[in-house]
Short mmCIF file of C-alpha atoms and ligand atoms in Angstrom, two decimals:
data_model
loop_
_atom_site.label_atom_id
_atom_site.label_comp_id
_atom_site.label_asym_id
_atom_site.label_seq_id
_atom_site.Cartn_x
_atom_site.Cartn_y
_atom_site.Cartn_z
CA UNK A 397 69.76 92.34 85.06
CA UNK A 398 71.90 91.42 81.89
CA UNK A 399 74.90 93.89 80.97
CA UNK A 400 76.99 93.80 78.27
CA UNK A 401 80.62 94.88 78.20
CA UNK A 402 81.13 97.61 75.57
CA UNK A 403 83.50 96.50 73.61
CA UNK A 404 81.48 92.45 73.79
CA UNK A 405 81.69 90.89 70.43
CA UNK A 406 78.25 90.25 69.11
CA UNK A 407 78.10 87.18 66.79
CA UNK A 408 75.16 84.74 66.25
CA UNK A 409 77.58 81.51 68.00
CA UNK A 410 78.41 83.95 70.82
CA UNK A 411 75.78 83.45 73.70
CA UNK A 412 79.12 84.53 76.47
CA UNK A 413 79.93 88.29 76.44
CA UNK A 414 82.62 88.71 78.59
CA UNK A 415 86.05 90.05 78.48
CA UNK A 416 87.98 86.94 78.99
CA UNK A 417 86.20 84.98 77.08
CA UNK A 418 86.08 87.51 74.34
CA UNK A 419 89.25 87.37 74.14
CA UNK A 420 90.03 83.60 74.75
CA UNK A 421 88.08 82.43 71.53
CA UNK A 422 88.11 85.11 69.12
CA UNK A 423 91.12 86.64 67.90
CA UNK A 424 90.81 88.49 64.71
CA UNK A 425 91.65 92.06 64.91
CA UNK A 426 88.84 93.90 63.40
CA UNK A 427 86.98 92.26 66.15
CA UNK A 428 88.16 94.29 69.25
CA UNK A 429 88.66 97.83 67.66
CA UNK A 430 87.34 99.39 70.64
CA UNK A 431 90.07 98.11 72.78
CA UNK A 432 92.62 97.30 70.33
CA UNK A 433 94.24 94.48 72.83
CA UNK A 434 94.92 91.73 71.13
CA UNK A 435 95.98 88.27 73.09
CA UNK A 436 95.47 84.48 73.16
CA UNK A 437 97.47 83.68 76.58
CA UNK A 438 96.12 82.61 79.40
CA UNK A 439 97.56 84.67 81.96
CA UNK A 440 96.25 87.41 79.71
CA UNK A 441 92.73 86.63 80.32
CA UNK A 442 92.89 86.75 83.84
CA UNK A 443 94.44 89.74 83.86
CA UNK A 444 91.73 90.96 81.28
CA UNK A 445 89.06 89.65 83.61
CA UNK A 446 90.65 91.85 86.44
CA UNK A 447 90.12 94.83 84.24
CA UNK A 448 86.83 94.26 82.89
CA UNK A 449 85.53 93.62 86.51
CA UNK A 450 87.24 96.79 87.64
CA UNK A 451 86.45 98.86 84.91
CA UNK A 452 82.91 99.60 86.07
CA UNK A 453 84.20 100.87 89.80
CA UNK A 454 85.59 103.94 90.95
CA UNK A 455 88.84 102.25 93.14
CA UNK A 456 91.94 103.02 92.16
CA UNK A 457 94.13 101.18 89.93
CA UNK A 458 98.10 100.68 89.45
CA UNK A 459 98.97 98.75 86.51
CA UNK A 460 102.54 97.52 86.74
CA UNK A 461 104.71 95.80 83.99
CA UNK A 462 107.97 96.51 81.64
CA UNK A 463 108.02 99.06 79.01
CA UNK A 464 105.73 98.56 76.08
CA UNK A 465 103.61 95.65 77.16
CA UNK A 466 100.07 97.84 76.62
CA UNK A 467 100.19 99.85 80.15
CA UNK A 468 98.61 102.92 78.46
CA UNK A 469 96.12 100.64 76.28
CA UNK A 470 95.29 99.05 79.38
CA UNK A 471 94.29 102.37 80.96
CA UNK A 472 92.03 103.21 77.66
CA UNK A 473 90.19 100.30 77.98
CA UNK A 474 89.50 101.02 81.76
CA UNK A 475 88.55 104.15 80.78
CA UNK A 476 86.05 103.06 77.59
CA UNK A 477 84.31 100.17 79.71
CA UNK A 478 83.80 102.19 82.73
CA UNK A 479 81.54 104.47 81.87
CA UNK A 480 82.43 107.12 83.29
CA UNK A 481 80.79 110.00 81.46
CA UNK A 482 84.18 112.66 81.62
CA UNK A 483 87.31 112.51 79.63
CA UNK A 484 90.48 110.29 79.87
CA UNK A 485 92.71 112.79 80.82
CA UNK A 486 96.68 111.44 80.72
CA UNK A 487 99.64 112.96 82.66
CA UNK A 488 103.15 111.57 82.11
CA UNK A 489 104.68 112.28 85.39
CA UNK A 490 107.93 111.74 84.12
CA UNK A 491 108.31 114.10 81.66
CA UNK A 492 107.33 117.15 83.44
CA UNK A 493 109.87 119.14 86.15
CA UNK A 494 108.11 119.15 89.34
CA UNK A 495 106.63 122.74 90.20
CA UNK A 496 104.90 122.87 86.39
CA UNK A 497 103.69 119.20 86.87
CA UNK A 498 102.00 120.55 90.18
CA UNK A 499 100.17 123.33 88.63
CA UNK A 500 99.16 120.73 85.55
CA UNK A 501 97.86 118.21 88.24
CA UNK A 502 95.99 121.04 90.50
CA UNK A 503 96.29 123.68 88.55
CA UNK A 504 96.88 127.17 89.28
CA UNK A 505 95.81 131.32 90.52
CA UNK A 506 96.51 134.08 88.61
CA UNK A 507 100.30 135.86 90.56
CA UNK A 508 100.55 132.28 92.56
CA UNK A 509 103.93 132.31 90.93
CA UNK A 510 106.51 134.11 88.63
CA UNK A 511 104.90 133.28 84.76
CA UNK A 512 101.16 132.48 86.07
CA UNK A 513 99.89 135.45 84.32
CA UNK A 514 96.34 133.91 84.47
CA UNK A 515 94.88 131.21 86.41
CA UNK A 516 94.96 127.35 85.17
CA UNK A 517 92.42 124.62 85.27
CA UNK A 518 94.27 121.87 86.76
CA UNK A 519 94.31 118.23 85.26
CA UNK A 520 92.54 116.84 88.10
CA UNK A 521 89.88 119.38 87.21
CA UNK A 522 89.55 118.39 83.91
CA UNK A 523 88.98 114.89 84.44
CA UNK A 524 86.18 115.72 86.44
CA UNK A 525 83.50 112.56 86.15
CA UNK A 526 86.32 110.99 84.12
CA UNK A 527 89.59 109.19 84.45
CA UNK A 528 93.17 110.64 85.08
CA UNK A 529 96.33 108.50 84.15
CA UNK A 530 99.27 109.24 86.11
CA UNK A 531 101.70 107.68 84.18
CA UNK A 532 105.55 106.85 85.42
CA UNK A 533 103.94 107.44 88.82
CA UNK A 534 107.40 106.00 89.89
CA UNK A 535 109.09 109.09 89.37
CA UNK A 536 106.96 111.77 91.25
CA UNK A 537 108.52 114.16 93.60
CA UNK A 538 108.08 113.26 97.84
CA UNK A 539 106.06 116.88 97.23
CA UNK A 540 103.64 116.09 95.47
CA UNK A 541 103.19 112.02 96.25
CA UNK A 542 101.83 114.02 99.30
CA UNK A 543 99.33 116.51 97.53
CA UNK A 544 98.14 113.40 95.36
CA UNK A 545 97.86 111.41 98.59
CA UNK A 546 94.89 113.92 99.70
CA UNK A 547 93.06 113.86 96.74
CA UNK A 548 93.05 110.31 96.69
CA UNK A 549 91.49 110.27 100.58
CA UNK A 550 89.43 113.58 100.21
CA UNK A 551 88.93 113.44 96.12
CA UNK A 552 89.72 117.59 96.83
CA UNK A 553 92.05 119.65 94.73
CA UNK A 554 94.15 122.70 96.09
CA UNK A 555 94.96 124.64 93.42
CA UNK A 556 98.42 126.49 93.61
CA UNK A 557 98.22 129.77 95.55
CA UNK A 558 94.54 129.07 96.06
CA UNK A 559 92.71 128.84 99.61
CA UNK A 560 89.74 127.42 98.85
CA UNK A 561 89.91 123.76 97.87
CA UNK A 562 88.13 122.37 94.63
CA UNK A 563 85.64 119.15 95.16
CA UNK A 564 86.37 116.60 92.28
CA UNK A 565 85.18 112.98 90.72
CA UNK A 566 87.84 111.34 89.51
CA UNK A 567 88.82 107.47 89.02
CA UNK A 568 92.87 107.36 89.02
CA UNK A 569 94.49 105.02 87.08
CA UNK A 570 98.82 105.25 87.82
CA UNK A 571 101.21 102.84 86.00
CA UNK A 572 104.55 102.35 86.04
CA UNK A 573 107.95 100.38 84.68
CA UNK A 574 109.41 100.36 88.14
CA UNK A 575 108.93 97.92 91.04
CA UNK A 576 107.53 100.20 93.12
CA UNK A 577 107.37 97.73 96.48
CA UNK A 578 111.37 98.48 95.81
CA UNK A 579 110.56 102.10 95.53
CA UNK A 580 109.17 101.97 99.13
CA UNK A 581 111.83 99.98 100.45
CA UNK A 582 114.28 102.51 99.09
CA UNK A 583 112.79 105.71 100.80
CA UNK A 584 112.03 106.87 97.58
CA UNK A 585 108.47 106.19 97.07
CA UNK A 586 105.56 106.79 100.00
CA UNK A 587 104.62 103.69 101.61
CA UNK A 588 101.23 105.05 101.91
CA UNK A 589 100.31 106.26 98.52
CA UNK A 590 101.55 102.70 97.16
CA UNK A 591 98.88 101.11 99.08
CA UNK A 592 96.45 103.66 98.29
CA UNK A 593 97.20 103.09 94.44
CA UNK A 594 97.17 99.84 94.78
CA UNK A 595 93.73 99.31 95.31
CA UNK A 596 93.74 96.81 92.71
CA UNK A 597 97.20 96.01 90.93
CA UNK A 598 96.96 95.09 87.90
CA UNK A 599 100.30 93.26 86.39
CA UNK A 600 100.59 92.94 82.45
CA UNK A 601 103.14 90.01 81.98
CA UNK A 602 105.87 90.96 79.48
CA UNK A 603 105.49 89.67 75.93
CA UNK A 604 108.21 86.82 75.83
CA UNK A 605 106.07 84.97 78.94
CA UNK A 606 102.65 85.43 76.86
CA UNK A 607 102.69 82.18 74.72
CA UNK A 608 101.86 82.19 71.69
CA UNK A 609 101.63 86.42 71.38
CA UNK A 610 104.16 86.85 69.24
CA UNK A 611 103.02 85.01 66.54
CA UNK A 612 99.29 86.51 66.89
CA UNK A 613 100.69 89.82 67.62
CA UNK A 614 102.90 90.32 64.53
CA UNK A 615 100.30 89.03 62.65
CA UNK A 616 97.87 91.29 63.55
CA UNK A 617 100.34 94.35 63.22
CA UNK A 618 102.10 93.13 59.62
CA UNK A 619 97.85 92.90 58.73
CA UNK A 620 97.77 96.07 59.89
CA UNK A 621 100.68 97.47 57.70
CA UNK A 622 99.57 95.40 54.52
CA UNK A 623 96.34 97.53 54.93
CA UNK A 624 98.61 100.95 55.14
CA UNK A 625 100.45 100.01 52.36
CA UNK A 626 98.12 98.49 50.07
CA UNK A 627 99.74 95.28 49.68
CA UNK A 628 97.49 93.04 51.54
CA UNK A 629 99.30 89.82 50.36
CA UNK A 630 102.27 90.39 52.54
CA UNK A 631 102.66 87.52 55.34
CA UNK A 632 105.57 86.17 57.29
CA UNK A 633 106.94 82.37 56.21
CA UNK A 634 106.90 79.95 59.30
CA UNK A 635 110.70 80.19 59.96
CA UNK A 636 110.55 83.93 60.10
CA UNK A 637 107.70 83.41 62.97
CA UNK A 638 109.40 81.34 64.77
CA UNK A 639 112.28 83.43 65.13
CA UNK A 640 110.32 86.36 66.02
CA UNK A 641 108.41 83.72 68.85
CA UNK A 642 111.91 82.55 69.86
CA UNK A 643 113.55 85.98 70.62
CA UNK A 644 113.14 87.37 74.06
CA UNK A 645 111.76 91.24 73.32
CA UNK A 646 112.92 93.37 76.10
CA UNK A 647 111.00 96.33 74.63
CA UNK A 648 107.43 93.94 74.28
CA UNK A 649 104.84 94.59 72.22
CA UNK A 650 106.35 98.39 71.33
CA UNK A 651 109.17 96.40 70.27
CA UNK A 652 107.39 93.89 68.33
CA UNK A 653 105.12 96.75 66.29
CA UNK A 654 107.96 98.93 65.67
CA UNK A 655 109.79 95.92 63.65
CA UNK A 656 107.18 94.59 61.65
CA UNK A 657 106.50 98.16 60.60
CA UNK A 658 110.03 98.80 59.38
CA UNK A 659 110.51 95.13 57.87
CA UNK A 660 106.74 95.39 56.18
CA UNK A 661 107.77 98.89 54.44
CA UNK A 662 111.37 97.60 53.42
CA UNK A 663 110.08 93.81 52.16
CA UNK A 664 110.30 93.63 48.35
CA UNK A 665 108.96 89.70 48.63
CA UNK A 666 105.41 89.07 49.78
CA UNK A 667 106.35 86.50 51.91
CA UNK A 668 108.93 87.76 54.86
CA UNK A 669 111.86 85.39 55.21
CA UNK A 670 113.82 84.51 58.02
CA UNK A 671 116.47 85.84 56.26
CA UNK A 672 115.03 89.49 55.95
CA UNK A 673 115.01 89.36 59.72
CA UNK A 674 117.53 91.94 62.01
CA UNK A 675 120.48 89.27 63.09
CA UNK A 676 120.59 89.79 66.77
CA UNK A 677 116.88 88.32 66.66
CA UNK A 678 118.15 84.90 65.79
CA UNK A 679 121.85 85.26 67.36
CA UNK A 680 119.39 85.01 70.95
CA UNK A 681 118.52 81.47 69.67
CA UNK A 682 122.03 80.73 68.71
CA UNK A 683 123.42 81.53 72.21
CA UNK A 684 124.22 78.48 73.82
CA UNK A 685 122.65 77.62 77.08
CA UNK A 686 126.11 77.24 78.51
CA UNK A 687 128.68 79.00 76.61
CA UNK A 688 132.06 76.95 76.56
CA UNK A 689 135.35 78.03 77.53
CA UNK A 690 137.81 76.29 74.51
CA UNK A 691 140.81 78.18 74.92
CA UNK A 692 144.15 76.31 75.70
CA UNK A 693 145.47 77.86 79.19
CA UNK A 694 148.67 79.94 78.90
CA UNK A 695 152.36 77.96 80.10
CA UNK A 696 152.57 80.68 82.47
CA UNK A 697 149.24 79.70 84.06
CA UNK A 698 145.98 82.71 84.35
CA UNK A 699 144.20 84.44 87.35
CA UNK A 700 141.38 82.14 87.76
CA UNK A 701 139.24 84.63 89.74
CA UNK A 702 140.12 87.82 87.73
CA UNK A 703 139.06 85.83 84.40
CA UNK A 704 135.77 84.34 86.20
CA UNK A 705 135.01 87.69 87.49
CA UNK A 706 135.73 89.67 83.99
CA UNK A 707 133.27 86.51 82.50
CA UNK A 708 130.57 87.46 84.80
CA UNK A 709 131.13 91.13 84.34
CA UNK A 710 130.67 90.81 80.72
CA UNK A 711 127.31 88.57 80.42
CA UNK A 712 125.49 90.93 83.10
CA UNK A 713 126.61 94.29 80.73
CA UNK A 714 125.72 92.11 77.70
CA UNK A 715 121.88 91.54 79.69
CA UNK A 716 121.54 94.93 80.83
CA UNK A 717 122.49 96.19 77.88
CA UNK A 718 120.19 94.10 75.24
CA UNK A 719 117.48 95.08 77.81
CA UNK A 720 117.99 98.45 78.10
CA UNK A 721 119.18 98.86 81.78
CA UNK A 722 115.83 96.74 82.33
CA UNK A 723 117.39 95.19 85.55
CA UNK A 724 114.43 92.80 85.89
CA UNK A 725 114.29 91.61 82.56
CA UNK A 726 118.10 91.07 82.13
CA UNK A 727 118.08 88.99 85.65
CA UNK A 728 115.40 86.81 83.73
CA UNK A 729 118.06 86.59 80.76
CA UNK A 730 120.43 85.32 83.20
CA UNK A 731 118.45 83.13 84.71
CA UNK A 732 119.20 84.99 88.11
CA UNK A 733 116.75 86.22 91.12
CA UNK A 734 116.51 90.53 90.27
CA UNK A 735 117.55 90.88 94.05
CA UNK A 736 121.07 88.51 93.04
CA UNK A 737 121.61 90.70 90.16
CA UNK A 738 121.24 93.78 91.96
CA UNK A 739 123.63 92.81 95.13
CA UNK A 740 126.27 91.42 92.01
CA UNK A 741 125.98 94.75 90.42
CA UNK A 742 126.70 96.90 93.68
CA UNK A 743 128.83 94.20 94.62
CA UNK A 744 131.15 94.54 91.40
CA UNK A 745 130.96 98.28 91.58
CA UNK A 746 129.08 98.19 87.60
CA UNK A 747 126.95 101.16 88.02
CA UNK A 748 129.03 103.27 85.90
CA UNK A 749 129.98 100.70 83.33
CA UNK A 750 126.35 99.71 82.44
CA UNK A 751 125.31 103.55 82.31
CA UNK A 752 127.62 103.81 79.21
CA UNK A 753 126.63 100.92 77.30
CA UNK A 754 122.91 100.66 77.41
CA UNK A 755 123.50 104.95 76.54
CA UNK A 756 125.74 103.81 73.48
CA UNK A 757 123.16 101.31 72.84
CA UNK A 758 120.72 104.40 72.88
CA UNK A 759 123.10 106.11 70.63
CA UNK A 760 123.82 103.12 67.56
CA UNK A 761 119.63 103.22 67.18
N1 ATP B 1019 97.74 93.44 73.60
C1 ATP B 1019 97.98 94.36 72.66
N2 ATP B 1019 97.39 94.27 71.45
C2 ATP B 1019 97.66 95.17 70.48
N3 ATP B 1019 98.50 96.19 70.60
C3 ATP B 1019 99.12 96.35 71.78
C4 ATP B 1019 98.88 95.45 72.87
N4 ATP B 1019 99.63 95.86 73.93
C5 ATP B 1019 100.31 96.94 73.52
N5 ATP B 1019 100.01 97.26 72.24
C6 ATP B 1019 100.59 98.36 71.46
O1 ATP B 1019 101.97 98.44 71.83
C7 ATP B 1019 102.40 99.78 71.97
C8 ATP B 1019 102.91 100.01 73.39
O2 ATP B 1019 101.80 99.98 74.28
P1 ATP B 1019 101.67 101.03 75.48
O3 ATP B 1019 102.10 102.38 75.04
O4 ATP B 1019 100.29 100.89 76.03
O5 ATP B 1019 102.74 100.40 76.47
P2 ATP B 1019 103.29 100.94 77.86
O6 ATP B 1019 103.34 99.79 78.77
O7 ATP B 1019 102.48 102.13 78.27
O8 ATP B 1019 104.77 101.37 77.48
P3 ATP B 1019 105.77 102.39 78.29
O9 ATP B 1019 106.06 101.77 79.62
O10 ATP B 1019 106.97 102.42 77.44
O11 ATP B 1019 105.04 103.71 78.39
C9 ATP B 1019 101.20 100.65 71.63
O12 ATP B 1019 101.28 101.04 70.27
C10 ATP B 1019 100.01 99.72 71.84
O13 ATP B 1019 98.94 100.07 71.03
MG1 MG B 1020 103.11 104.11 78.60
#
């Protein structure tokens, strides 16, 4: 039997229809509208071939990486190739206080608490023969990692304030930004519903390790904005692509789109510069690999330690703070194991100090 994946590209020189190698050969945007992933890496394609072989199953997925590097798009195109005839129904875990994200999940009977005035469908319900997305699974309550837990083994609902239990068909897909092994380790997460979500992990590799993204990437998106804004002759010079490729985007592809939005509406030329560039994109390249200490030393001598320490207190604020408390990514800045980073942090008691500045951070955007 011969199967084609939805979103295949049909073209007379393409006899191969797969994901991977969809994606390894063609790259031109208005070619995969129905997934909208665009990426030439290599480590890309495998994890595209993960997804395309998973797609058509009902097991459980967890897809893992850093903010912004296509979690949610990822779950989409699960959802379109998998043909699953119900809806993609999406949940952000994080954003909702516990007891209402229990009635959203499950759902609810009429008097089962103060407010439920009527009864309430439950998510779960709703993606019935579909797909739920339990997004920032990371931060769900012990409570109801446990209630998810049995739907997972018994794919059953319980309603609030209901007795009778509600039979469902539903493929979970659960991403998150946190390492949730860590999670586990730390008490915080249930060692049980990890492994049960992790059926088959599915890790997107953030955007400064996909080579030769960038580029393609902010192509595709300043193409995108030409369209919006009627100027299709607007393009980026060489320089300015290099700088963008060179620059280490702790906020991925998010990041990336955001940019070439704001610098394609404020461009007057039709070629970006460089020049037209925010600075801190190229000050990255400008940082030397090891920054040189060329101060004369005081008569009266200095505290060796205390001025080592206050150096090493400063470049992991700096990190944390250009990655936005992204512990991972600004140990990869540093050129550090996470786990170092971590102990150093405890260690030097920097908690407090790094809460302010990635929040003042927050603040200046
Ligand atoms: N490979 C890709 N090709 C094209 N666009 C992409 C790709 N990956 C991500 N994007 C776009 O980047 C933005 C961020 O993606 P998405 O919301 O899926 O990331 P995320 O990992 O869920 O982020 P967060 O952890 O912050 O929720 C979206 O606008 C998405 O369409
Ligand atoms: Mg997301």
């Amino acid at each position: 039997m011969t199967h084609e994946a939805p979103f295949a590209i049909h073209s007379e020189s393409q006899s191969n229809t797969g994901f991977a190698s969809s994606f390894g050969l063609r790259m031109s945007p208005e070619k995969n509208t129905l997934t909208g992933i665009m990426t030439g890496c290599g480590e890309m394609h495998k994890v595209m071939s993960v997804v395309e072989k998973v797609a058509r199953t009902r097991s459980t997925v967890l897809i893992l990486g850093e903010s912004g590097t296509g979690k949610e798009l990822i779950a989409k195109a699960i959802h379109a190739m998998s043909g699953r005839s119900g809806k993609l129904v999406p949940v952000n875990c994080g954003a909702i206080p516990e007891e209402i994200l229990e009635s959203e999940l499950f759902g609810h009977e009429k008097g089962s608490f103060t407010g439920a005035v009527s009864s309430r469908v439950g998510r779960f319900q709703l993606a019935d023969n579909g797909t739920i997305f339990l997004d920032e699974i990371g931060e769900m309550s012990p409570k109801l990692q446990v209630k998810l837990l049995r739907v997972l083994q018994e794919r059953k609902v319980d309603p609030v304030g209901s007795t009778r239990s509600i039979d469902v068909d539903v493929r979970v897909i659960a991403a998150t930004n946190k390492d949730l092994a860590e999670e586990v380790k730390a008490g915080r997460f249930r060692e049980d519903l990890f492994y049960r979500l992790q059926v088959v992990p599915v890790t997107l590799p953030p955007l400064r390790e996909r080579e030769g993204d960038v580029e393609l990437l902010a192509q595709h998106f300043l193409e995108r904005q030409a369209a919006e804004l009627n100027r299709p002759e607007l393009s980026f010079s060489n320089e300015s692509l290099r700088t963008l490729a060179s620059y280490n985007w702790p906020g991925n592809i998010r990041e990336l789109e955001n940019l070439v939005e704001r610098i394609a509406i404020l461009s007057e030329s039709d070629e970006i510069q460089a020049e037209q560039l925010p600075e801190y994109l190229s000050q990255v390249i400008r940082l030397p690999s090891s920054p040189v200490f060329d101060m004369a030393l005081p008569q009266i001598g200095v505290d060796f330690n205390a001025l080592v320490d206050d150096y090493e207190n400063k470049l992991i604020t700096t990190a944390l703070s250009q990655t936005g408390g992204n512990k991972k990514a600004a140990a990869k800045l540093l050129g550090l194991n996470r786990t170092t980073l971590v102990e150093k942090i405890k260690k030097k008691g920097l908690e407090s100090k790094i809460e302010v500045c990635v929040m003042s951070d927050d603040m200046a955007m």
